[in-house]
Amino acid sequence: MSLSSQIGIAFMRALAHVPLPAVRGFGAFMGHVLHSVAASRRRVVDANLALCFPEKTAAERRRIARETFVYVAQSWLDRGWLWHAPEATVAARLTVKGAAAEIHEIANGTEPMILFAPHFYGLDAAATALTMHTARPSTTIYTTQRDPMVDAWIREGRKRFGNVITLNRVDGIKPIIAGLRKGGLLYLLPDMDFGRDQTVFVPFYGVPAATVPSLSRFARLGRAKVVPVVSKLTPTGYEIEVLPAWADFPTEDVVADTALMNERLQSYIDTMPSQYYWVHRRFKTRPEGAAPVY
């Protein structure tokens, strides 16, 4: 058991009792520090923004980069109150809005549903907001952390409210599909580069990006509708927007479905580009013969 992990988790528990403006202010300070000292990650962000927003000026991209580091820090510190503050405090800071029919179905429905939750910084807040208000089994897929103590802390935080099942990527698709066919929810975040295996190259802001076609495949195999969930960090907490279910999705063309997913994701990002997870090396896997990005 790592002493640094014990101290870090104790610090996050303590933050649950600190007023939100103070937590956010500290996060803003830490974000600016990270932007200055985390040079390798800053280069990743800068490369991503240059590829995806060539039409923006260098000054605009620098502003987005600085803001995204602030959101990284603030959203991480917010996990203190998300996972440890009293339930009433958490509920007061999370607002769910959007498509009324889909919101009602998430809470009360029985049909299989995939919640397409792109990597905005509020993704954990969105999951908490939705699982707080439904008894439906909700499955999420996660990547194991190197430190077992941190891994357990994250899993317990994500399972705090509702009936949440956490699966590792190595668990395979059978329990995922089984959960959907029983009328469960799947909280899916397929918009990252997981390598060359079982991925397809489809455009993301016009750049070929290795993308897992799991949204299309799981929707087809689980006979599930797809409902996008977009999370936004706000001064008072988080705003979670549930969008209407996608019509005519999935189709028999997995590649076309995955390209459509990226296209619609772009439209969500364009409304708040600073809040997307640009610190990820989204283009680390390149088509054969293509030059590396990072």
Coordinates of C-alpha atoms in Angstrom, one line a residue:
M1 CA 0.0 0.0 0.0
S2 CA 1.6 3.3 -1.1
L3 CA 1.9 6.0 1.4
S4 CA 1.5 8.7 -1.3
S5 CA -1.7 7.0 -2.4
Q6 CA -3.0 7.0 1.2
I7 CA -2.2 10.7 1.6
G8 CA -3.7 11.5 -1.8
I9 CA -7.0 9.8 -1.1
A10 CA -7.2 11.3 2.4
F11 CA -6.7 14.7 0.7
M12 CA -9.5 14.1 -1.7
R13 CA -11.8 13.0 1.2
A14 CA -11.0 16.2 3.0
L15 CA -11.8 18.3 -0.1
A16 CA -15.4 17.0 0.1
H17 CA -16.0 19.4 3.0
V18 CA -14.4 22.4 1.3
P19 CA -16.7 25.0 -0.4
L20 CA -16.9 24.5 -4.2
P21 CA -15.5 28.0 -5.1
A22 CA -12.4 27.2 -3.1
V23 CA -12.0 23.8 -4.7
R24 CA -12.4 25.3 -8.1
G25 CA -10.0 28.2 -7.4
F26 CA -7.3 25.7 -6.2
G27 CA -8.0 23.7 -9.4
A28 CA -7.5 26.7 -11.6
F29 CA -4.2 27.5 -9.9
M30 CA -3.0 23.8 -10.3
G31 CA -4.2 23.9 -13.9
H32 CA -2.0 26.9 -14.8
V33 CA 0.9 25.2 -13.0
L34 CA 0.4 22.0 -14.9
H35 CA 0.3 23.9 -18.2
S36 CA 3.6 25.4 -17.4
V37 CA 5.5 22.4 -16.0
A38 CA 3.9 19.4 -17.8
A39 CA 5.8 20.0 -21.1
S40 CA 5.3 16.6 -22.7
R41 CA 1.6 16.6 -22.1
R42 CA 1.3 20.2 -23.2
R43 CA 2.9 19.2 -26.5
V44 CA 0.3 16.5 -26.9
V45 CA -2.5 19.1 -26.4
D46 CA -0.9 21.5 -28.8
A47 CA -0.5 18.8 -31.5
N48 CA -4.1 17.7 -31.1
L49 CA -5.4 21.3 -31.3
A50 CA -3.2 22.1 -34.3
L51 CA -4.6 19.1 -36.2
C52 CA -8.2 19.5 -35.2
F53 CA -8.5 23.3 -35.4
P54 CA -6.2 24.5 -38.2
E55 CA -8.6 27.3 -38.9
K56 CA -8.1 28.8 -35.4
T57 CA -5.3 31.3 -34.7
A58 CA -2.3 30.2 -32.7
A59 CA -3.5 32.5 -29.9
E60 CA -6.9 30.9 -29.9
R61 CA -5.4 27.4 -29.6
R62 CA -3.1 28.6 -26.8
R63 CA -6.1 29.8 -24.9
I64 CA -7.9 26.5 -25.3
A65 CA -4.8 24.6 -24.2
R66 CA -4.5 26.7 -21.0
E67 CA -8.2 26.3 -20.3
T68 CA -8.1 22.5 -20.8
F69 CA -5.4 22.1 -18.2
V70 CA -7.5 24.1 -15.8
Y71 CA -10.5 21.8 -16.5
V72 CA -8.2 18.7 -16.0
A73 CA -7.3 19.9 -12.5
Q74 CA -10.7 21.1 -11.5
S75 CA -12.5 17.9 -12.6
W76 CA -10.0 15.7 -10.8
L77 CA -10.4 17.6 -7.6
D78 CA -14.2 17.5 -8.0
R79 CA -14.0 13.8 -7.5
G80 CA -13.4 14.5 -3.8
W81 CA -17.0 15.8 -3.4
L82 CA -18.5 13.6 -6.0
W83 CA -17.4 10.5 -4.2
H84 CA -17.3 11.6 -0.6
A85 CA -19.6 14.6 0.1
P86 CA -23.1 14.0 1.5
E87 CA -25.6 12.9 -1.2
A88 CA -27.6 16.1 -0.9
T89 CA -24.5 18.1 -1.7
V90 CA -23.7 16.1 -4.7
A91 CA -27.3 16.2 -6.0
A92 CA -27.4 20.0 -5.6
R93 CA -24.3 20.4 -7.8
L94 CA -25.5 18.2 -10.7
T95 CA -28.1 19.3 -13.1
V96 CA -29.6 17.0 -15.7
K97 CA -31.4 18.5 -18.7
G98 CA -32.3 17.7 -22.3
A99 CA -34.5 15.2 -23.9
A100 CA -37.3 14.5 -21.4
A101 CA -38.3 11.1 -22.9
E102 CA -34.8 9.8 -22.7
I103 CA -34.2 11.1 -19.2
H104 CA -37.4 9.4 -18.1
E105 CA -36.4 6.2 -19.8
I106 CA -32.9 6.2 -18.2
A107 CA -34.6 6.4 -14.8
N108 CA -37.6 4.1 -15.3
G109 CA -37.2 2.2 -18.6
T110 CA -36.6 -1.5 -19.2
E111 CA -35.3 -1.4 -22.8
P112 CA -31.5 -1.8 -23.5
M113 CA -29.8 1.6 -23.8
I114 CA -26.2 2.7 -24.4
L115 CA -25.2 6.1 -23.0
F116 CA -22.6 7.5 -25.4
A117 CA -20.5 9.5 -23.1
P118 CA -17.5 11.2 -24.8
H119 CA -14.4 12.2 -22.9
F120 CA -15.5 15.6 -21.6
Y121 CA -14.0 16.4 -18.2
G122 CA -17.4 16.0 -16.6
L123 CA -17.8 12.3 -17.5
D124 CA -17.6 11.1 -13.9
A125 CA -20.1 13.7 -12.8
A126 CA -22.5 12.7 -15.6
A127 CA -22.3 9.0 -14.6
T128 CA -23.0 9.9 -11.0
A129 CA -25.9 12.2 -11.9
L130 CA -27.6 9.5 -13.9
T131 CA -27.0 6.5 -11.6
M132 CA -28.2 8.5 -8.6
H133 CA -31.7 8.5 -10.1
T134 CA -32.1 5.0 -11.5
A135 CA -32.3 1.5 -10.1
R136 CA -31.5 0.0 -13.5
P137 CA -28.3 -2.0 -13.7
S138 CA -25.6 0.3 -15.2
T139 CA -22.4 -1.1 -16.6
T140 CA -19.2 0.9 -17.1
I141 CA -15.9 -0.3 -18.6
Y142 CA -12.7 1.0 -17.0
T143 CA -8.9 0.7 -17.4
T144 CA -7.2 -0.7 -14.3
Q145 CA -4.9 1.7 -12.5
R146 CA -1.3 0.7 -11.6
D147 CA -1.8 1.3 -7.9
P148 CA -4.3 -1.2 -6.4
M149 CA -5.4 1.3 -3.7
V150 CA -6.1 4.1 -6.3
D151 CA -7.9 1.5 -8.5
A152 CA -10.1 0.4 -5.7
W153 CA -10.8 4.1 -4.7
I154 CA -11.9 5.0 -8.3
R155 CA -14.1 1.9 -8.7
E156 CA -15.8 2.5 -5.4
G157 CA -16.4 6.1 -6.3
R158 CA -18.0 5.2 -9.6
K159 CA -20.2 2.6 -7.8
R160 CA -21.3 5.0 -5.0
F161 CA -24.8 5.5 -6.2
G162 CA -27.2 3.2 -8.0
N163 CA -26.6 -0.3 -9.3
V164 CA -23.3 0.0 -11.0
I165 CA -21.3 -2.8 -12.5
T166 CA -17.6 -2.1 -13.3
L167 CA -16.0 -4.2 -15.9
N168 CA -12.4 -4.3 -17.0
R169 CA -11.6 -4.2 -20.7
V170 CA -10.1 -7.7 -20.5
D171 CA -13.4 -9.1 -19.3
G172 CA -14.6 -9.3 -22.9
I173 CA -18.0 -8.4 -24.4
K174 CA -20.2 -11.3 -23.1
P175 CA -21.1 -9.6 -19.8
I176 CA -21.6 -6.3 -21.5
I177 CA -24.1 -7.8 -24.0
A178 CA -25.7 -9.9 -21.4
G179 CA -26.3 -6.8 -19.2
L180 CA -27.9 -4.9 -22.2
R181 CA -30.2 -7.7 -23.1
K182 CA -31.5 -7.8 -19.6
G183 CA -32.6 -4.2 -20.0
G184 CA -29.5 -2.5 -18.5
L185 CA -27.7 0.7 -19.2
L186 CA -24.2 0.8 -20.7
Y187 CA -22.1 3.9 -20.0
L188 CA -19.7 3.8 -23.0
L189 CA -16.7 6.0 -23.7
P190 CA -15.3 4.7 -27.1
D191 CA -13.6 7.9 -28.3
M192 CA -10.0 7.1 -27.3
D193 CA -7.1 5.5 -29.2
F194 CA -6.7 2.0 -27.8
G195 CA -4.2 0.8 -30.4
R196 CA -4.4 -0.9 -33.7
D197 CA -6.1 -4.1 -32.7
Q198 CA -9.9 -4.3 -33.3
T199 CA -10.1 -0.7 -34.5
V200 CA -11.0 1.1 -37.7
F201 CA -9.5 4.3 -39.1
V202 CA -12.2 6.9 -39.5
P203 CA -12.0 10.7 -39.7
F204 CA -11.9 12.8 -36.5
Y205 CA -11.7 16.4 -37.5
G206 CA -10.6 15.2 -40.9
V207 CA -7.6 13.2 -39.5
P208 CA -7.7 9.4 -39.7
A209 CA -8.1 8.2 -36.1
A210 CA -7.9 4.7 -34.8
T211 CA -11.3 4.2 -33.3
V212 CA -13.0 1.3 -31.5
P213 CA -16.2 0.5 -33.3
S214 CA -17.8 -0.7 -30.0
L215 CA -20.7 1.7 -30.1
S216 CA -22.1 0.2 -33.3
R217 CA -21.3 -3.4 -32.4
F218 CA -22.7 -3.2 -28.8
A219 CA -25.8 -1.5 -30.0
R220 CA -26.4 -4.1 -32.6
L221 CA -25.6 -7.1 -30.4
G222 CA -27.4 -5.8 -27.4
R223 CA -30.4 -4.5 -29.5
A224 CA -29.9 -1.2 -27.7
K225 CA -30.7 2.4 -28.6
V226 CA -27.9 5.0 -28.4
V227 CA -28.4 8.1 -26.3
P228 CA -25.6 10.7 -26.2
V229 CA -24.7 12.3 -22.8
V230 CA -22.7 15.5 -22.9
S231 CA -21.2 16.8 -19.6
K232 CA -20.2 20.4 -18.9
L233 CA -18.3 21.8 -16.0
T234 CA -20.0 25.0 -14.7
P235 CA -19.2 27.4 -11.8
T236 CA -21.9 25.7 -9.6
G237 CA -21.1 22.1 -10.5
Y238 CA -21.9 20.2 -13.7
E239 CA -24.6 20.4 -16.3
I240 CA -25.4 17.0 -17.9
E241 CA -27.3 17.2 -21.2
V242 CA -29.1 14.1 -22.4
L243 CA -29.7 14.3 -26.1
P244 CA -32.3 12.5 -28.2
A245 CA -31.7 8.9 -29.1
W246 CA -30.0 8.4 -32.5
A247 CA -32.4 7.4 -35.2
D248 CA -31.4 4.6 -37.7
F249 CA -28.5 3.6 -35.6
P250 CA -26.8 1.1 -35.8
T251 CA -26.7 0.0 -39.4
E252 CA -25.0 -3.0 -41.0
D253 CA -22.0 -0.8 -41.8
V254 CA -19.8 -0.7 -38.7
V255 CA -17.2 1.6 -40.3
A256 CA -19.9 4.1 -41.5
D257 CA -21.5 4.0 -38.0
T258 CA -18.1 4.7 -36.3
A259 CA -17.4 7.6 -38.7
L260 CA -20.9 9.0 -37.9
M261 CA -20.1 8.8 -34.2
N262 CA -16.9 10.8 -34.6
E263 CA -18.8 13.4 -36.8
R264 CA -21.5 13.9 -34.2
L265 CA -18.8 14.0 -31.4
Q266 CA -17.2 16.9 -33.3
S267 CA -20.4 18.8 -33.1
Y268 CA -20.5 18.4 -29.4
I269 CA -16.9 19.4 -28.9
D270 CA -17.3 22.5 -31.1
T271 CA -19.7 23.9 -28.5
M272 CA -17.0 23.8 -25.7
P273 CA -13.6 22.8 -27.1
S274 CA -11.7 23.5 -23.9
Q275 CA -13.7 20.8 -22.0
Y276 CA -12.7 17.9 -24.3
Y277 CA -9.9 15.5 -23.2
W278 CA -7.2 16.9 -25.4
V279 CA -4.5 15.6 -23.0
H280 CA -5.0 12.1 -24.6
R281 CA -2.8 11.1 -27.5
R282 CA -5.8 10.6 -29.8
F283 CA -3.7 10.1 -32.9
K284 CA -0.9 8.0 -31.5
T285 CA -1.9 5.0 -33.8
R286 CA -1.3 6.0 -37.3
P287 CA -2.2 4.4 -40.7
E288 CA 0.6 2.4 -42.2
G289 CA 3.2 4.7 -43.6
A290 CA 1.8 7.8 -42.0
A291 CA 4.2 10.0 -40.0
P292 CA 3.9 10.1 -36.2
V293 CA 2.0 13.0 -34.7
Y294 CA 3.7 13.2 -31.3

